[in-house]
Amino acid sequence: MKRPWIGVFKFTSCDGCQLSVLNMEDELPDFVSLFQVAYFREAGDMPLRGRFDIALVEGSVSTGWQKAQIIEVRERTRHLVTIGACAAAGGLQALRNWADIEDYKRLVYPSPDMIETLPCSTPVSDHVYVDYELWGCPVNCDELSEMLGSFLLDRKPGIPAYSLCMECKRKGVPCLLVAKSEPCLGPVTRAGCGVLCPSMERPCYGCFGPKEGANIGSLLEAFRNAGFSSHECVLLLDKMNTYAFREAGTGEGRF
Amino acid sequence: MLKQKLKKEHLGLLFDKLKVTHGVLGPKVENGVVTLAEIDAHDIPSGYEDHQQPGGYRLIKGERPEIFSFSIGPDSFKRFLQPPLREVFAFRRAAGISITRPGAEQRPLAFIDMRPCDLSALKLYDRIFLRGPVRDPYYDSLRRDSLVFVLNCLYPNDNCFCPSMGTGPEATDGFDVALTELSDSFLLEAGTAKGETVLAGLPAGEVDDSDMREKGARIELCRKRIKKFIRAGELPGLIYRNVEHPRWAEIAERDLECGNCTQLCPTCFCNSTYDALGLSGISKKSYQVSGRRMRKWDSCFSKNFARVHGGNFRPSRRARYRQWMSHKLAYTMEQFGLPGCVGCGRCITWCPAGIDITKELEALKSAR
Ligand code: SF4
Ligand code: SF4
Ligand code: SF4
Ligand code: SF4
């Protein structure tokens, strides 16, 4: 079998998803024997040249330079797969999309004039065609392996788009929302984390972004019935997938 | 068939006897909820009361004097007889294809407090997986030597509606042993020869007419405590006449499509199969692949579940909710001659949006 050329790219992000690639541990030897790794920012210095069969892209687009860079990556690769919440939804840094970037700059940096940034942090799919999105903050190593294996076998990855509740129920975790009135985002969140939080009696934070057809309005109604204010509800959604959750809520970035 | 009484303090002896041959599954409190697990007599959460409402569940320590003072929790036999995730076989494709099936590894199961509603669901499972067009060998292996102790209910929760479906609160057949908790003892009634064998050797008290009267009175009291009803007599017509009722669209606005109802419904049996095959299952020579074929619970609420080439025939939330309710209340009866909804109320309690199947059916009755 011809080993496909793979590149792992980074935009605005914390590198956690690239680390998940390195964290595949048992499968890392398979990864390097099945793919020719031609570019990988987190793993070593390699010049960007030539073409790729598959590009894994971490991070959101949040500077003018990145807007050009993502187009270059797209032009160099046959398939583009985004990894993680930043690339799929704009990340935590997309919180600025609901604020004034100049305020943020002044608040955070001693010399705000030195900061070159766009007013919004946006998902990769706002800029170029994306073949597949792996959600999660960070991505799940098993899903990464499933996606890469499926790429080699030319089949559709068996990665669910349904709710976290489905996994929760399979694991037999008693529902925190129903039994404890905890504001769990599970019903609108994509499965994939393996029920990390509800297994520990913590409500879901929505790391894997909105599930297919997420009905945000109805869940917020349930939260309000459980005694949470509208403001608290919005705060629950305003994390690493804020841009995607708000869009799923109304299609306009507002509730 | 054999009938006898067992003093309450001797319940442990029944457990001891069963444990020799079976894994004994019964109620246990975990994270504030009554779940099903392998237990001993002292694990039974005696005195606890469950308060259930649409989208709500609370367990409190109450005043009821009975050992089985609570009703059903989220789990049913389904978790054990049709497990949520399991390996069907392991495969390896090199020159040819080789398949390894997992061995039957576990001890047979004894269900110690299966409720009458769940027993009806079990009958449906048997009908489908043992006597349907294709026998499910895995279900068969788990079910074959299992023992079913049905526990006639004394305390329904507020979402129970078994009388409407004709499934409870008393079980009349289909069990190995029926238990009814009386004031000073358990009434044990064998339903099969297997059940009689289990009862033999336990310290037995004689059953007289007053015990049978007490049983009748207790179950009658339970029946009176039931709060929900549906118009089962008007099914399936009520559904078929209303496929375009505007109510479906209203439900779709509330429905989260989270799938909780289907995962906990004791009659929902949908599964999907997939091949678990990561990078480690692929060798550099492209013709060598190995992995595991898995089966997991799935749901008609997930778009991919019924996807065929080109899409899903039920593309909207409205259509998918209608499919679920129609399957429960209409299609199953027509296909298998048994109720597809046994009135356990789990889908009502565990729906985070509090969607109540009994109310929704009633709404179909109203003018469009
Ligand atoms: S705990 Fe959260 S994820 Fe789990 S079933 Fe309840 S709402 Fe869904
Ligand atoms: S009816 Fe309730 S439990 Fe079922 S999918 Fe809809 S919101 Fe979830
Ligand atoms: S449809 Fe609801 S009430 Fe009926 S059997 Fe299923 S979970 Fe129980
Ligand atoms: S639905 Fe009937 S049989 Fe089932 S738990 Fe409630 S009262 Fe018991």
XYZ file of C-alpha atoms and ligand atoms in Angstrom:
655
model
C 0.000 0.000 0.000
C 1.307 3.441 -0.909
C 1.833 5.508 2.217
C -0.200 8.711 1.978
C 1.461 12.032 2.738
C 0.034 13.649 5.829
C 0.493 17.131 7.258
C -0.580 18.389 10.670
C -1.200 22.144 10.743
C -1.770 24.606 13.499
C -3.732 27.842 13.541
C -5.046 29.631 16.648
C -5.206 26.918 19.295
C -3.564 25.515 22.406
C -1.851 22.555 20.644
C -3.911 20.080 22.666
C -5.322 18.389 19.599
C -1.896 17.964 18.024
C -0.861 16.450 21.335
C -3.791 14.051 21.009
C -2.218 12.823 17.786
C 0.997 12.172 19.694
C -1.055 10.687 22.522
C -2.309 7.892 20.301
C 0.524 6.036 22.070
C -0.077 2.374 21.153
C -1.017 3.383 17.656
C 1.712 5.948 17.087
C 4.057 3.379 15.485
C 1.183 2.385 13.175
C 0.586 6.039 12.388
C 4.150 6.644 11.256
C 4.396 3.373 9.375
C 1.089 3.845 7.548
C 1.513 7.556 6.750
C 4.443 9.652 5.566
C 4.462 12.544 7.980
C 5.626 15.500 5.924
C 4.669 18.364 8.168
C 3.843 18.414 11.873
C 4.336 21.612 13.837
C 4.127 20.056 17.273
C 6.421 17.129 16.440
C 9.346 18.806 14.691
C 10.667 21.454 12.342
C 9.818 20.604 8.768
C 9.633 22.994 5.845
C 6.232 23.366 4.238
C 6.565 22.074 0.692
C 4.911 19.707 -1.771
C 1.428 18.240 -1.711
C -0.475 16.247 0.888
C -3.024 13.484 0.666
C -4.540 14.501 3.961
C -4.114 17.581 6.109
C -5.163 17.648 9.754
C -5.873 21.212 10.761
C -5.941 22.380 14.353
C -7.018 25.844 15.382
C -9.299 28.643 14.311
C -8.678 31.425 11.846
C -8.131 34.603 13.825
C -5.525 36.690 11.986
C -5.256 38.104 8.507
C -2.165 35.983 7.844
C -4.083 32.818 8.738
C -6.804 33.656 6.237
C -4.224 33.359 3.474
C -2.471 30.395 5.093
C -5.586 28.215 5.296
C -6.178 28.722 1.583
C -2.608 27.628 0.904
C -3.101 24.484 2.986
C -6.326 23.708 1.153
C -4.574 24.104 -2.194
C -1.815 21.735 -1.170
C -3.998 18.876 0.050
C -6.459 16.379 -1.412
C -8.394 16.039 1.835
C -8.705 18.481 4.683
C -9.839 17.275 8.099
C -10.180 19.669 11.007
C -9.304 18.465 14.484
C -10.850 19.947 17.581
C -13.247 22.628 18.751
C -11.111 25.588 17.621
C -10.988 24.418 14.016
C -14.604 23.248 13.945
C -16.203 26.074 15.888
C -13.709 28.891 16.434
C -12.711 27.791 19.923
C -12.756 29.618 23.221
C -11.169 32.585 21.452
C -14.452 33.028 19.558
C -15.900 34.540 22.732
C -14.573 37.785 21.317
C -17.078 37.433 18.483
C -19.706 38.640 20.952
C -17.573 41.511 22.274
C -15.499 44.420 21.026
C -12.013 43.221 20.126
C -10.476 46.602 21.024
C -11.803 46.262 24.588
C -10.305 42.794 24.870
C -6.931 43.919 23.551
C -6.727 46.787 26.035
C -7.749 44.531 28.869
C -5.214 41.798 28.165
C -2.112 43.344 26.591
C 0.143 46.146 27.879
C 0.729 47.367 24.288
C -2.481 46.613 22.442
C -1.133 48.336 19.328
C 1.300 45.445 18.786
C -1.555 42.950 18.438
C -2.561 42.041 14.919
C -5.791 40.164 14.995
C -9.185 39.882 13.339
C -12.287 40.985 15.255
C -13.681 37.433 15.034
C -12.280 33.935 15.464
C -13.904 31.648 12.912
C -14.000 27.942 12.081
C -11.913 26.644 9.192
C -15.085 25.801 7.291
C -15.904 29.521 7.101
C -12.870 29.884 4.823
C -12.279 26.710 2.819
C -14.038 23.454 1.986
C -13.598 20.926 4.793
C -13.907 17.208 4.054
C -14.444 16.083 7.619
C -14.625 17.637 11.065
C -13.475 15.854 14.197
C -15.007 17.591 17.183
C -13.832 17.719 20.767
C -11.732 19.776 23.128
C -9.451 17.991 22.676
C -10.279 15.375 20.051
C -10.666 11.806 21.208
C -7.709 9.553 20.253
C -9.973 6.643 19.338
C -11.981 8.833 16.986
C -8.746 10.128 15.489
C -7.591 6.586 14.889
C -10.971 5.591 13.469
C -10.919 8.564 11.103
C -7.357 7.901 9.914
C -8.032 4.172 9.509
C -11.203 4.898 7.573
C -9.255 7.246 5.334
C -6.831 4.434 4.480
C -9.639 1.958 3.834
C -11.690 4.505 1.923
C -14.739 4.070 4.115
C -16.919 6.464 6.063
C -15.680 6.899 9.651
C -18.005 5.350 12.227
C -18.105 8.478 14.361
C -21.460 9.343 15.895
C -23.241 12.658 15.472
C -25.915 11.820 18.047
C -26.147 13.121 21.599
C -23.900 12.407 24.549
C -26.984 11.062 26.351
C -26.816 7.985 24.113
C -23.362 7.144 25.461
C -24.434 8.076 28.965
C -27.303 5.603 28.821
C -25.143 2.837 27.403
C -22.767 3.320 30.293
C -25.640 3.286 32.769
C -24.813 6.687 34.230
C -27.904 8.066 36.003
C -29.029 11.291 34.348
C -27.812 14.366 36.204
C -30.369 16.632 34.641
C -33.358 14.460 35.538
C -32.180 13.141 38.899
C -30.289 16.196 40.196
C -31.402 19.177 38.096
C -27.797 19.758 37.058
C -27.472 21.875 33.891
C -26.032 19.150 31.676
C -25.387 20.007 28.026
C -25.453 16.303 27.079
C -28.762 16.404 25.188
C -27.416 18.929 22.681
C -23.794 17.781 22.656
C -22.202 15.333 20.280
C -21.154 12.018 21.786
C -17.445 11.264 21.644
C -15.813 11.969 24.993
C -16.807 8.624 26.486
C -18.985 10.354 29.109
C -16.028 11.795 31.000
C -17.968 14.324 33.052
C -21.339 12.698 33.826
C -19.415 9.567 34.919
C -17.847 11.806 37.565
C -21.216 13.349 38.436
C -20.324 16.571 36.630
C -22.709 17.942 34.022
C -21.461 17.978 30.428
C -19.662 21.161 29.312
C -20.281 20.610 25.624
C -16.670 19.905 24.554
C -17.774 18.010 21.441
C -19.982 20.789 20.147
C -23.583 20.644 19.022
C -24.954 17.272 18.003
C -26.765 16.940 14.690
C -29.971 18.968 14.880
C -29.279 20.208 18.425
C -32.428 21.693 19.944
C -30.786 24.326 22.108
C -33.946 26.311 22.794
C -35.725 23.348 24.321
C -32.797 22.434 26.557
C -32.500 25.994 27.811
C -36.198 25.857 28.604
C -35.524 22.747 30.703
C -32.682 24.586 32.470
C -34.953 27.533 33.184
C -37.556 25.152 34.605
C -34.814 23.799 36.847
C -34.239 27.292 38.187
C -31.417 28.710 36.050
C -31.655 32.246 34.723
C -31.431 33.008 31.017
C -28.078 34.655 31.628
C -26.700 31.551 33.344
C -27.925 29.443 30.434
C -26.002 31.529 27.916
C -22.856 31.323 30.051
C -23.149 27.529 30.000
C -22.985 27.538 26.226
C -20.288 30.183 25.956
C -17.211 28.019 26.127
C -14.967 26.450 23.486
C -17.903 25.827 21.164
C -19.714 29.113 21.766
C -19.826 30.040 18.093
C -21.337 26.700 17.067
C -23.782 26.506 19.973
C -25.033 30.040 19.447
C -25.422 29.378 15.754
C -27.274 26.123 16.427
C -29.495 28.045 18.844
C -30.819 30.588 16.389
C -28.670 30.613 13.313
C -27.617 34.179 14.167
C -25.276 34.093 17.107
C -27.936 35.275 19.544
C -30.505 33.603 21.730
C -48.239 -24.793 41.027
C -46.350 -24.412 44.267
C -47.279 -21.519 46.568
C -45.520 -20.726 49.800
C -44.606 -17.926 52.132
C -41.136 -16.763 53.085
C -40.510 -14.730 56.214
C -39.020 -11.356 55.399
C -35.914 -12.068 57.446
C -35.342 -15.155 55.300
C -35.038 -13.243 52.036
C -31.269 -13.638 52.341
C -31.685 -17.428 52.109
C -33.286 -17.049 48.705
C -30.322 -14.953 47.590
C -27.857 -17.493 49.000
C -29.552 -20.272 47.120
C -29.707 -18.375 43.829
C -26.135 -17.144 44.060
C -24.769 -20.668 43.823
C -25.861 -20.938 40.220
C -26.831 -17.452 39.084
C -25.755 -13.856 39.045
C -28.519 -12.240 41.078
C -29.672 -8.886 39.693
C -31.721 -6.558 41.799
C -32.238 -2.975 42.907
C -29.429 -0.927 44.379
C -28.943 2.794 44.936
C -26.261 4.425 42.850
C -25.825 8.185 42.556
C -29.255 8.818 43.981
C -31.068 6.474 41.617
C -32.339 2.886 41.943
C -30.316 0.917 39.400
C -30.028 -2.778 38.598
C -26.881 -4.559 39.651
C -25.620 -7.824 41.027
C -26.658 -7.558 44.657
C -27.183 -9.218 48.004
C -30.405 -9.005 50.027
C -28.972 -6.213 52.206
C -28.344 -3.975 49.161
C -32.074 -3.557 48.546
C -32.847 0.095 49.297
C -35.657 -0.648 51.745
C -37.655 2.321 52.878
C -36.654 4.509 49.938
C -39.360 6.148 47.895
C -38.928 7.348 44.348
C -40.783 10.459 43.227
C -41.055 10.620 39.497
C -42.532 13.254 37.221
C -42.034 14.182 33.569
C -38.307 14.915 33.339
C -37.732 14.450 37.064
C -36.636 11.768 39.507
C -35.889 12.015 43.218
C -35.203 9.285 45.723
C -35.929 9.979 49.376
C -35.866 7.997 52.574
C -39.533 7.595 53.412
C -41.865 5.969 55.896
C -43.090 2.956 53.950
C -42.621 -0.227 55.971
C -42.033 -2.554 53.001
C -38.678 -3.855 51.812
C -39.646 -3.095 48.220
C -40.898 0.396 48.989
C -39.882 1.871 45.623
C -40.799 1.361 41.974
C -38.634 1.061 38.875
C -35.463 3.008 38.129
C -34.009 3.752 34.701
C -32.617 0.269 34.065
C -34.405 -2.871 32.999
C -33.445 -6.431 32.048
C -32.518 -5.030 28.648
C -29.110 -3.882 29.865
C -28.274 -7.496 30.715
C -30.033 -9.580 28.086
C -29.336 -7.246 25.177
C -26.246 -5.397 26.438
C -25.630 -1.828 25.283
C -22.306 -2.615 23.647
C -20.905 -5.985 22.759
C -18.601 -7.764 20.396
C -20.348 -9.928 17.820
C -17.113 -11.383 16.486
C -13.492 -10.567 15.817
C -12.345 -10.720 12.203
C -9.119 -10.919 10.331
C -8.729 -10.589 6.621
C -5.411 -11.757 5.234
C -5.361 -14.360 2.480
C -8.850 -15.402 3.544
C -11.240 -14.150 6.163
C -11.258 -15.646 9.645
C -13.892 -14.996 12.267
C -13.739 -15.659 16.012
C -16.884 -15.499 18.091
C -16.608 -14.582 21.751
C -17.229 -17.507 24.092
C -20.235 -17.575 26.406
C -18.435 -16.267 29.444
C -20.921 -15.456 32.114
C -23.172 -17.179 34.616
C -26.901 -17.249 33.945
C -28.857 -14.379 35.457
C -31.639 -14.290 38.025
C -33.819 -11.171 38.063
C -35.053 -10.743 41.599
C -37.569 -7.904 41.272
C -38.623 -7.670 37.663
C -41.819 -5.644 37.603
C -44.919 -6.782 35.698
C -44.487 -4.063 33.059
C -40.944 -5.198 32.357
C -42.037 -8.811 32.261
C -44.362 -7.868 29.400
C -41.434 -6.262 27.644
C -39.433 -9.437 28.193
C -42.212 -11.416 26.530
C -41.899 -9.139 23.528
C -38.132 -9.671 23.452
C -38.631 -13.445 23.580
C -41.162 -13.221 20.787
C -38.784 -11.226 18.604
C -35.380 -12.662 19.409
C -36.287 -16.295 20.096
C -39.387 -16.897 18.040
C -39.057 -14.331 15.283
C -37.927 -15.085 11.749
C -34.318 -15.116 12.941
C -33.264 -16.387 16.343
C -30.649 -14.221 18.045
C -28.116 -16.739 19.373
C -26.566 -14.248 21.770
C -29.873 -13.296 23.368
C -30.728 -16.977 23.494
C -27.536 -17.817 25.353
C -28.148 -15.107 27.954
C -31.848 -15.801 28.308
C -31.900 -19.605 28.261
C -30.958 -20.378 31.856
C -32.121 -17.109 33.343
C -34.623 -17.018 36.185
C -37.358 -14.436 36.390
C -38.814 -13.443 39.738
C -41.554 -10.995 39.033
C -42.462 -8.653 41.868
C -46.071 -7.536 41.936
C -46.141 -3.802 42.528
C -47.382 -2.049 45.648
C -46.173 1.478 44.955
C -46.345 2.756 41.413
C -44.636 6.014 40.596
C -46.556 8.939 39.133
C -45.587 8.023 35.563
C -46.750 4.385 35.650
C -49.698 3.484 33.418
C -49.541 -0.313 33.211
C -53.281 -0.866 33.791
C -54.013 0.973 30.532
C -51.714 -1.402 28.682
C -52.942 -4.496 30.512
C -49.427 -5.265 31.754
C -49.568 -4.609 35.513
C -49.437 -3.980 38.411
C -49.913 -7.745 38.795
C -48.266 -10.368 36.623
C -50.344 -13.386 35.686
C -47.971 -15.520 33.630
C -44.543 -15.659 32.014
C -42.481 -15.735 35.235
C -40.640 -18.474 37.076
C -41.747 -17.167 40.455
C -44.073 -14.317 41.382
C -43.337 -12.436 44.595
C -45.823 -10.317 46.484
C -44.726 -8.521 49.598
C -47.305 -9.004 52.392
C -47.186 -7.370 55.802
C -45.129 -10.064 57.522
C -43.758 -12.192 54.686
C -43.332 -12.697 50.954
C -45.862 -14.723 49.045
C -44.010 -16.859 46.485
C -45.968 -18.410 43.637
C -44.126 -20.639 41.191
C -45.026 -20.256 37.538
C -42.722 -22.893 36.057
C -41.074 -26.141 37.119
C -37.790 -24.233 37.222
C -39.377 -21.865 39.696
C -40.638 -24.715 41.844
C -37.126 -26.145 42.023
C -35.801 -22.868 43.361
C -38.492 -22.687 46.030
C -37.932 -26.256 47.204
C -35.692 -26.298 50.242
C -36.479 -22.759 51.409
C -38.128 -22.481 54.824
C -41.745 -22.524 53.711
C -44.804 -21.067 55.373
C -48.225 -22.328 54.449
C -50.440 -20.080 52.330
C -54.068 -19.684 53.340
C -57.036 -17.726 51.990
C -56.295 -14.688 54.097
C -52.844 -14.398 52.454
C -54.413 -14.504 49.013
C -56.928 -11.891 50.108
C -54.119 -9.710 51.408
C -52.302 -10.057 48.093
C -55.443 -9.055 46.204
C -56.067 -6.072 48.472
C -52.483 -4.825 48.190
C -52.475 -5.007 44.423
C -55.860 -3.335 44.298
C -54.475 -0.506 46.394
C -51.568 -0.176 43.972
C -54.005 -0.002 41.072
C -55.789 2.846 42.825
C -52.521 4.711 43.226
C -51.901 4.787 39.463
C -52.244 8.322 38.121
C -51.795 8.013 34.367
C -54.026 6.445 31.751
C -54.104 6.256 27.988
C -56.823 5.367 25.512
C -55.331 2.028 24.567
C -58.691 0.848 23.259
C -58.509 3.401 20.477
C -55.116 2.206 19.253
C -53.787 1.871 16.624
C -56.509 3.878 14.852
C -55.922 7.022 16.897
C -52.373 7.176 15.547
C -53.123 6.152 11.966
C -55.902 8.698 11.601
C -53.636 11.485 12.812
C -50.367 11.175 10.930
C -50.705 14.783 9.775
C -51.926 16.201 13.101
C -50.312 19.578 13.904
C -49.388 18.257 17.328
C -46.411 16.384 15.855
C -44.786 19.659 14.856
C -45.373 21.085 18.319
C -43.702 18.085 19.922
C -40.769 18.518 17.542
C -40.197 21.987 18.981
C -39.697 20.524 22.453
C -38.050 17.254 21.479
C -34.291 17.256 22.057
C -33.782 14.098 20.011
C -31.394 13.041 22.731
C -32.550 9.421 22.495
C -32.905 8.920 26.257
C -36.442 7.580 25.897
C -35.437 4.906 23.414
C -32.364 3.854 25.346
C -34.317 3.218 28.530
C -37.577 1.950 27.056
C -37.654 -1.764 27.878
C -39.277 -2.608 24.550
C -36.978 -0.543 22.327
C -34.585 -3.009 20.774
C -32.816 -1.107 18.030
C -29.132 -1.753 17.562
C -26.558 -0.814 15.016
C -23.493 -2.778 14.055
C -20.146 -1.331 13.127
C -16.601 -2.475 12.667
C -14.177 -1.220 15.287
C -10.941 -1.027 13.400
C -8.386 1.617 14.229
C -4.929 2.133 12.824
C -3.591 -0.882 14.694
C -5.946 -3.134 12.716
C -4.470 -2.121 9.382
C -1.196 -3.494 8.173
C 0.985 -1.940 5.521
C -0.037 -4.671 3.121
C -3.459 -3.367 2.241
C -5.156 -6.753 2.140
C -4.534 -7.411 5.832
C -7.134 -5.930 8.123
C -8.314 -7.013 11.539
C -10.878 -5.685 13.919
C -14.023 -6.383 15.865
C -17.609 -6.257 14.740
C -19.544 -4.488 17.467
C -23.184 -4.068 18.212
C -24.540 -1.156 20.222
C -27.869 0.302 21.232
C -29.054 2.852 18.745
C -32.147 4.961 18.311
C -34.614 6.069 15.649
C -33.934 9.576 16.919
C -30.429 9.548 15.477
C -30.375 10.562 11.835
C -27.748 8.057 10.850
C -29.649 5.133 12.282
C -32.140 4.837 9.440
C -29.929 6.387 6.811
C -29.883 4.593 3.511
C -28.132 5.637 0.344
C -29.179 9.213 -0.223
C -30.513 10.018 3.229
C -33.045 9.180 5.903
C -36.696 8.624 5.025
C -37.590 10.541 8.157
C -35.617 13.718 7.656
C -37.347 15.885 10.262
C -37.557 15.761 14.029
C -41.323 15.707 13.634
C -41.152 12.577 11.516
C -38.729 10.865 13.850
C -40.771 11.515 16.969
C -43.876 10.297 15.153
C -42.003 7.136 14.170
C -41.066 6.455 17.806
C -44.542 6.933 19.194
C -46.212 5.056 16.348
C -43.804 2.166 16.758
C -44.551 1.976 20.471
C -48.312 2.399 20.310
C -49.302 0.994 16.926
C -46.834 -0.951 14.779
C -45.546 -3.398 17.386
C -49.003 -4.636 18.301
C -49.787 -5.152 14.638
C -46.510 -6.894 13.884
C -46.086 -9.086 16.940
C -49.488 -9.166 18.626
C -47.990 -7.775 21.841
C -47.992 -4.229 23.208
C -44.997 -2.158 22.107
C -45.499 0.059 25.123
C -45.867 -1.624 28.496
C -46.722 1.532 30.420
C -43.569 1.695 32.543
C -43.310 5.475 32.202
C -39.503 5.507 31.869
C -39.616 7.577 28.691
C -41.586 10.212 30.604
C -39.369 10.370 33.686
C -36.052 10.304 31.850
C -36.930 12.711 29.059
C -34.960 15.864 29.911
C -37.651 17.879 28.133
C -40.386 16.133 30.111
C -42.265 14.955 27.025
C -45.094 12.716 28.192
C -46.284 10.040 25.779
C -49.673 9.806 27.522
C -50.310 13.543 27.128
C -49.151 13.560 23.537
C -51.504 10.742 22.657
C -54.326 12.581 24.351
C -53.481 15.686 22.324
C -53.947 13.738 19.090
C -57.499 13.249 20.209
C -58.177 16.968 20.210
C -59.476 18.790 17.148
C -56.861 19.775 14.637
S -26.312 13.172 32.472
Fe -26.278 14.643 30.782
S -25.454 13.469 29.054
Fe -26.125 11.992 30.595
S -28.243 11.462 30.018
Fe -28.359 13.152 31.492
S -28.442 14.993 30.240
Fe -27.703 13.341 28.922
S -38.839 12.390 23.614
Fe -37.564 13.235 25.256
S -36.102 11.606 25.748
Fe -36.999 11.139 23.766
S -35.578 12.002 22.261
Fe -37.184 13.533 22.643
S -36.348 14.836 24.274
Fe -35.115 12.955 24.264
S -42.854 3.780 25.503
Fe -42.326 4.675 27.489
S -43.910 3.943 28.880
Fe -43.991 2.679 27.066
S -42.700 0.922 27.516
Fe -41.403 2.408 26.490
S -40.468 3.607 28.123
Fe -42.208 2.484 29.023
S -45.887 0.424 35.380
Fe -47.077 -0.947 36.693
S -45.901 -2.798 36.756
Fe -44.517 -1.200 36.055
S -43.516 -0.406 37.861
Fe -45.310 0.861 37.522
S -46.939 -0.109 38.738
Fe -45.301 -1.593 38.524
